[in-house]
PDB file of C-alpha atoms in Angstrom:
ATOM      1  CA  MET A 145     -38.222  18.706  63.931  1.00 44.00           C
ATOM      2  CA  THR A 146     -37.367  22.197  65.124  1.00 43.00           C
ATOM      3  CA  ALA A 147     -39.383  25.385  65.398  1.00 43.00           C
ATOM      4  CA  ALA A 148     -37.475  28.619  65.792  1.00 41.00           C
ATOM      5  CA  GLY A 149     -38.676  32.120  66.503  1.00 42.00           C
ATOM      6  CA  LEU A 150     -36.576  35.240  66.471  1.00 40.00           C
ATOM      7  CA  ARG A 151     -37.087  38.456  68.374  1.00 41.00           C
ATOM      8  CA  ARG A 152     -35.801  41.485  66.553  1.00 39.00           C
ATOM      9  CA  ARG A 153     -35.459  45.022  67.769  1.00 37.00           C
ATOM     10  CA  VAL A 154     -37.387  47.245  65.387  1.00 34.00           C
ATOM     11  CA  ARG A 155     -35.534  50.457  66.234  1.00 38.00           C
ATOM     12  CA  PRO A 156     -32.085  50.110  67.746  1.00 36.00           C
ATOM     13  CA  PRO A 157     -30.833  52.846  70.063  1.00 36.00           C
ATOM     14  CA  SER A 158     -29.033  55.595  68.172  1.00 37.00           C
ATOM     15  CA  SER A 159     -25.701  54.515  69.696  1.00 35.00           C
ATOM     16  CA  ALA A 160     -26.092  50.986  68.316  1.00 34.00           C
ATOM     17  CA  PHE A 161     -25.987  49.405  64.914  1.00 34.00           C
ATOM     18  CA  LEU A 162     -27.340  46.066  63.737  1.00 36.00           C
ATOM     19  CA  VAL A 163     -25.029  43.198  62.920  1.00 36.00           C
ATOM     20  CA  PRO A 164     -26.637  40.351  60.971  1.00 39.00           C
ATOM     21  CA  VAL A 165     -26.112  36.897  62.424  1.00 38.00           C
ATOM     22  CA  PRO A 166     -26.341  33.949  60.008  1.00 40.00           C
ATOM     23  CA  PRO A 167     -29.997  32.856  59.889  1.00 43.00           C
ATOM     24  CA  VAL A 168     -29.144  29.247  60.760  1.00 40.00           C
ATOM     25  CA  GLN A 169     -26.144  27.914  62.637  1.00 39.00           C
ATOM     26  CA  ARG A 170     -25.329  24.231  63.047  1.00 35.00           C
ATOM     27  CA  VAL A 171     -25.029  23.261  66.705  1.00 34.00           C
ATOM     28  CA  SER A 172     -24.261  19.635  67.568  1.00 30.00           C
ATOM     29  CA  GLY A 173     -26.175  18.454  64.503  1.00 31.00           C
ATOM     30  CA  TRP A 174     -29.335  20.380  65.427  1.00 33.00           C
ATOM     31  CA  CYS A 175     -30.505  23.608  63.820  1.00 36.00           C
ATOM     32  CA  ALA A 176     -30.312  26.687  65.989  1.00 35.00           C
ATOM     33  CA  ALA A 177     -31.864  30.005  65.083  1.00 44.00           C
ATOM     34  CA  GLY A 178     -29.745  33.028  64.461  1.00 40.00           C
ATOM     35  CA  GLY A 179     -31.049  36.503  65.053  1.00 43.00           C
ATOM     36  CA  THR A 180     -30.030  40.119  64.934  1.00 39.00           C
ATOM     37  CA  ALA A 181     -27.405  41.417  67.308  1.00 39.00           C
ATOM     38  CA  SER A 182     -27.616  44.963  68.561  1.00 38.00           C
ATOM     39  CA  VAL A 183     -24.087  46.218  69.167  1.00 38.00           C
ATOM     40  CA  GLY A 184     -23.482  49.453  70.979  1.00 43.00           C
ATOM     41  CA  GLN A 185     -21.093  50.776  73.601  1.00 47.00           C
ATOM     42  CA  GLY A 186     -19.123  47.502  73.562  1.00 46.00           C
ATOM     43  CA  ARG A 187     -22.180  45.398  74.324  1.00 46.00           C
ATOM     44  CA  HIS A 188     -23.733  42.522  72.309  1.00 49.00           C
ATOM     45  CA  VAL A 189     -27.402  41.674  72.733  1.00 51.00           C
ATOM     46  CA  PHE A 190     -28.775  38.627  70.953  1.00 61.00           C
ATOM     47  CA  GLY A 191     -32.324  37.375  71.035  1.00 71.00           C
ATOM     48  CA  GLY A 192     -34.201  34.402  69.822  1.00 88.00           C
ATOM     49  CA  SER A 193     -35.728  31.103  70.626  1.00 91.00           C
ATOM     50  CA  VAL A 194     -35.183  27.509  69.565  1.00 93.00           C
ATOM     51  CA  THR A 195     -37.986  25.042  70.227  1.00 94.00           C
ATOM     52  CA  VAL A 196     -37.355  21.361  69.542  1.00 94.00           C
ATOM     53  CA  VAL A 197     -40.161  18.830  69.327  1.00 94.00           C
ATOM     54  CA  SER A 198     -39.858  15.638  71.349  1.00 93.00           C
ATOM     55  CA  ALA A 199     -42.714  13.329  72.416  1.00 92.00           C
ATOM     56  CA  ALA A 200     -44.399  12.087  75.571  1.00 91.00           C
ATOM     57  CA  THR A 201     -42.802   8.685  74.946  1.00 88.00           C
ATOM     58  CA  ALA A 202     -39.558  10.124  76.351  1.00 90.00           C
ATOM     59  CA  ARG A 203     -41.079   9.931  79.848  1.00 88.00           C
ATOM     60  CA  ALA A 204     -43.509   7.022  79.618  1.00 84.00           C
ATOM     61  CA  ALA A 205     -43.102   3.284  79.965  1.00 84.00           C
ATOM     62  CA  ALA A 206     -45.419   2.195  77.165  1.00 82.00           C
ATOM     63  CA  PRO A 207     -44.822  -1.232  75.590  1.00 88.00           C
ATOM     64  CA  GLY A 208     -43.428  -1.052  72.062  1.00 88.00           C
ATOM     65  CA  THR A 209     -42.030   2.472  72.398  1.00 87.00           C
ATOM     66  CA  VAL A 210     -38.434   1.819  73.484  1.00 91.00           C
ATOM     67  CA  THR A 211     -36.963   3.311  70.302  1.00 92.00           C
ATOM     68  CA  PHE A 212     -39.169   6.409  70.544  1.00 89.00           C
ATOM     69  CA  ALA A 213     -38.309   6.732  74.245  1.00 91.00           C
ATOM     70  CA  ALA A 214     -34.572   6.593  73.524  1.00 93.00           C
ATOM     71  CA  VAL A 215     -34.653   9.135  70.699  1.00 93.00           C
ATOM     72  CA  ASN A 216     -37.050  11.543  72.402  1.00 94.00           C
ATOM     73  CA  GLY A 217     -35.243  11.165  75.726  1.00 94.00           C
ATOM     74  CA  ALA A 218     -32.006  12.187  74.016  1.00 94.00           C
ATOM     75  CA  ILE A 219     -33.706  15.199  72.434  1.00 94.00           C
ATOM     76  CA  GLU A 220     -35.054  16.294  75.813  1.00 95.00           C
ATOM     77  CA  ARG A 221     -31.693  15.816  77.549  1.00 96.00           C
ATOM     78  CA  ILE A 222     -29.959  18.284  75.208  1.00 95.00           C
ATOM     79  CA  VAL A 223     -32.411  21.109  75.983  1.00 96.00           C
ATOM     80  CA  PRO A 224     -30.991  22.305  79.361  1.00 96.00           C
ATOM     81  CA  PRO A 225     -27.322  22.252  78.286  1.00 95.00           C
ATOM     82  CA  LEU A 226     -28.155  23.947  74.976  1.00 94.00           C
ATOM     83  CA  ALA A 227     -30.097  26.617  76.887  1.00 95.00           C
ATOM     84  CA  ALA A 228     -26.987  27.254  78.984  1.00 94.00           C
ATOM     85  CA  GLU A 229     -24.576  27.161  76.024  1.00 92.00           C
ATOM     86  CA  LEU A 230     -26.637  29.291  73.624  1.00 92.00           C
ATOM     87  CA  SER A 231     -27.752  31.856  76.222  1.00 92.00           C
ATOM     88  CA  PRO A 232     -29.224  34.426  75.763  1.00 92.00           C
ATOM     89  CA  VAL A 233     -30.934  32.528  72.929  1.00 93.00           C
ATOM     90  CA  ARG A 234     -33.633  30.512  74.687  1.00 95.00           C
ATOM     91  CA  VAL A 235     -33.916  26.760  74.068  1.00 96.00           C
ATOM     92  CA  ASN A 236     -37.024  24.754  74.975  1.00 97.00           C
ATOM     93  CA  ALA A 237     -38.883  21.626  73.890  1.00 96.00           C
ATOM     94  CA  VAL A 238     -42.491  20.628  73.368  1.00 96.00           C
ATOM     95  CA  ALA A 239     -43.372  16.981  74.088  1.00 95.00           C
ATOM     96  CA  PRO A 240     -46.706  16.077  72.457  1.00 95.00           C
ATOM     97  CA  GLY A 241     -48.688  12.982  73.317  1.00 93.00           C
ATOM     98  CA  ALA A 242     -51.265  11.437  70.980  1.00 92.00           C
ATOM     99  CA  ILE A 243     -52.138  14.055  68.378  1.00 95.00           C
ATOM    100  CA  ASP A 244     -54.669  13.533  65.577  1.00 94.00           C
ATOM    101  CA  THR A 245     -52.481  14.083  62.509  1.00 91.00           C
ATOM    102  CA  PRO A 246     -51.983  12.356  59.136  1.00 90.00           C
ATOM    103  CA  TRP A 247     -49.104  10.428  60.781  1.00 85.00           C
ATOM    104  CA  ARG A 248     -51.718   7.785  61.630  1.00 85.00           C
ATOM    105  CA  SER A 249     -53.160   7.687  58.092  1.00 87.00           C
ATOM    106  CA  PHE A 250     -52.075   4.053  57.732  1.00 91.00           C
ATOM    107  CA  LEU A 251     -55.012   3.145  60.009  1.00 90.00           C
ATOM    108  CA  SER A 252     -58.536   2.777  58.720  1.00 93.00           C
ATOM    109  CA  ASP A 253     -60.953   5.414  60.010  1.00 93.00           C
ATOM    110  CA  ASP A 254     -62.639   2.829  62.252  1.00 95.00           C
ATOM    111  CA  ALA A 255     -59.335   1.579  63.689  1.00 94.00           C
ATOM    112  CA  LYS A 256     -58.165   5.143  64.312  1.00 93.00           C
ATOM    113  CA  GLU A 257     -61.422   6.095  66.062  1.00 94.00           C
ATOM    114  CA  THR A 258     -61.227   2.967  68.225  1.00 95.00           C
ATOM    115  CA  GLN A 259     -57.604   3.631  69.218  1.00 93.00           C
ATOM    116  CA  PHE A 260     -58.235   7.317  69.883  1.00 95.00           C
ATOM    117  CA  ALA A 261     -61.349   6.610  71.972  1.00 96.00           C
ATOM    118  CA  ALA A 262     -59.446   4.106  74.130  1.00 95.00           C
ATOM    119  CA  ALA A 263     -56.477   6.449  74.520  1.00 93.00           C
ATOM    120  CA  ALA A 264     -58.689   9.464  75.333  1.00 96.00           C
ATOM    121  CA  GLU A 265     -60.510   7.534  78.041  1.00 96.00           C
ATOM    122  CA  GLY A 266     -57.219   7.030  79.900  1.00 93.00           C
ATOM    123  CA  LEU A 267     -56.231  10.714  79.753  1.00 94.00           C
ATOM    124  CA  PRO A 268     -57.158  13.333  82.344  1.00 96.00           C
ATOM    125  CA  ALA A 269     -58.094  15.652  79.433  1.00 96.00           C
ATOM    126  CA  LYS A 270     -60.419  12.922  78.060  1.00 97.00           C
ATOM    127  CA  ARG A 271     -59.550  13.750  74.460  1.00 97.00           C
ATOM    128  CA  ILE A 272     -56.831  13.313  71.851  1.00 96.00           C
ATOM    129  CA  GLY A 273     -54.744  16.358  71.028  1.00 96.00           C
ATOM    130  CA  ARG A 274     -55.034  18.470  67.920  1.00 95.00           C
ATOM    131  CA  PRO A 275     -52.200  20.037  65.926  1.00 95.00           C
ATOM    132  CA  ASP A 276     -53.335  23.448  67.213  1.00 95.00           C
ATOM    133  CA  ASP A 277     -52.599  22.302  70.775  1.00 96.00           C
ATOM    134  CA  VAL A 278     -48.956  21.720  69.834  1.00 96.00           C
ATOM    135  CA  ALA A 279     -48.755  24.916  67.752  1.00 95.00           C
ATOM    136  CA  ASP A 280     -50.105  26.951  70.691  1.00 96.00           C
ATOM    137  CA  ALA A 281     -47.451  25.467  72.994  1.00 96.00           C
ATOM    138  CA  ILE A 282     -44.671  26.281  70.506  1.00 95.00           C
ATOM    139  CA  ARG A 283     -46.060  29.806  70.089  1.00 95.00           C
ATOM    140  CA  TYR A 284     -46.041  30.212  73.891  1.00 96.00           C
ATOM    141  CA  LEU A 285     -42.415  29.071  74.221  1.00 95.00           C
ATOM    142  CA  ILE A 286     -41.233  31.287  71.373  1.00 93.00           C
ATOM    143  CA  GLY A 287     -42.975  34.334  72.821  1.00 92.00           C
ATOM    144  CA  SER A 288     -42.132  33.829  76.501  1.00 94.00           C
ATOM    145  CA  THR A 289     -38.846  35.638  76.930  1.00 93.00           C
ATOM    146  CA  TYR A 290     -38.254  34.352  80.479  1.00 96.00           C
ATOM    147  CA  VAL A 291     -38.709  30.637  79.751  1.00 97.00           C
ATOM    148  CA  THR A 292     -35.634  28.613  78.794  1.00 97.00           C
ATOM    149  CA  GLY A 293     -34.361  25.067  79.326  1.00 97.00           C
ATOM    150  CA  THR A 294     -37.932  23.775  79.681  1.00 97.00           C
ATOM    151  CA  ILE A 295     -39.674  20.684  78.312  1.00 96.00           C
ATOM    152  CA  LEU A 296     -43.403  21.444  78.018  1.00 97.00           C
ATOM    153  CA  PRO A 297     -45.652  18.354  77.907  1.00 96.00           C
ATOM    154  CA  VAL A 298     -48.642  18.729  75.576  1.00 97.00           C
ATOM    155  CA  ASP A 299     -50.100  15.311  76.208  1.00 95.00           C
ATOM    156  CA  GLY A 300     -53.498  15.708  77.864  1.00 95.00           C
ATOM    157  CA  GLY A 301     -51.984  14.490  81.133  1.00 94.00           C
ATOM    158  CA  PHE A 302     -50.584  11.231  79.711  1.00 92.00           C
ATOM    159  CA  THR A 303     -47.297  11.500  81.618  1.00 87.00           C
ATOM    160  CA  VAL A 304     -49.043  12.215  84.940  1.00 88.00           C
ATOM    161  CA  SER A 305     -51.843   9.661  84.710  1.00 69.00           C
TER     162      SER A 305
END
């Protein structure tokens, strides 16, 4: 899952002209965002952000999560090198913990409430995450022009508790 945000210059300097960059480029099997390049006086300026979504299981030793840990660990390990290779396009990741989404719809309401209550009790935040928590983190990473190569945990403190 990938979230991408692009920063575009509304009015280029008069000595520059805009060169469209393909909206999506394939990079090592992952989608990377294209943007608009401002070209002027022999200079290329690109902007943009790629935010990949991992999970807290990449950094936790929870029984039954070895497959998730391997996949999410691999996703997180590509973030720093991609940030270096795609610079000045910024590359970051969000690593959510337990989030109340339809992904757990296979559970009955009672079973889900029981699992969430037990999980929340063990978290420093004392609650299960909401989709808005993850969306806010992605929005932050897309908008923060000085943050790149970062994995941002959104897990209520799961990976520090």
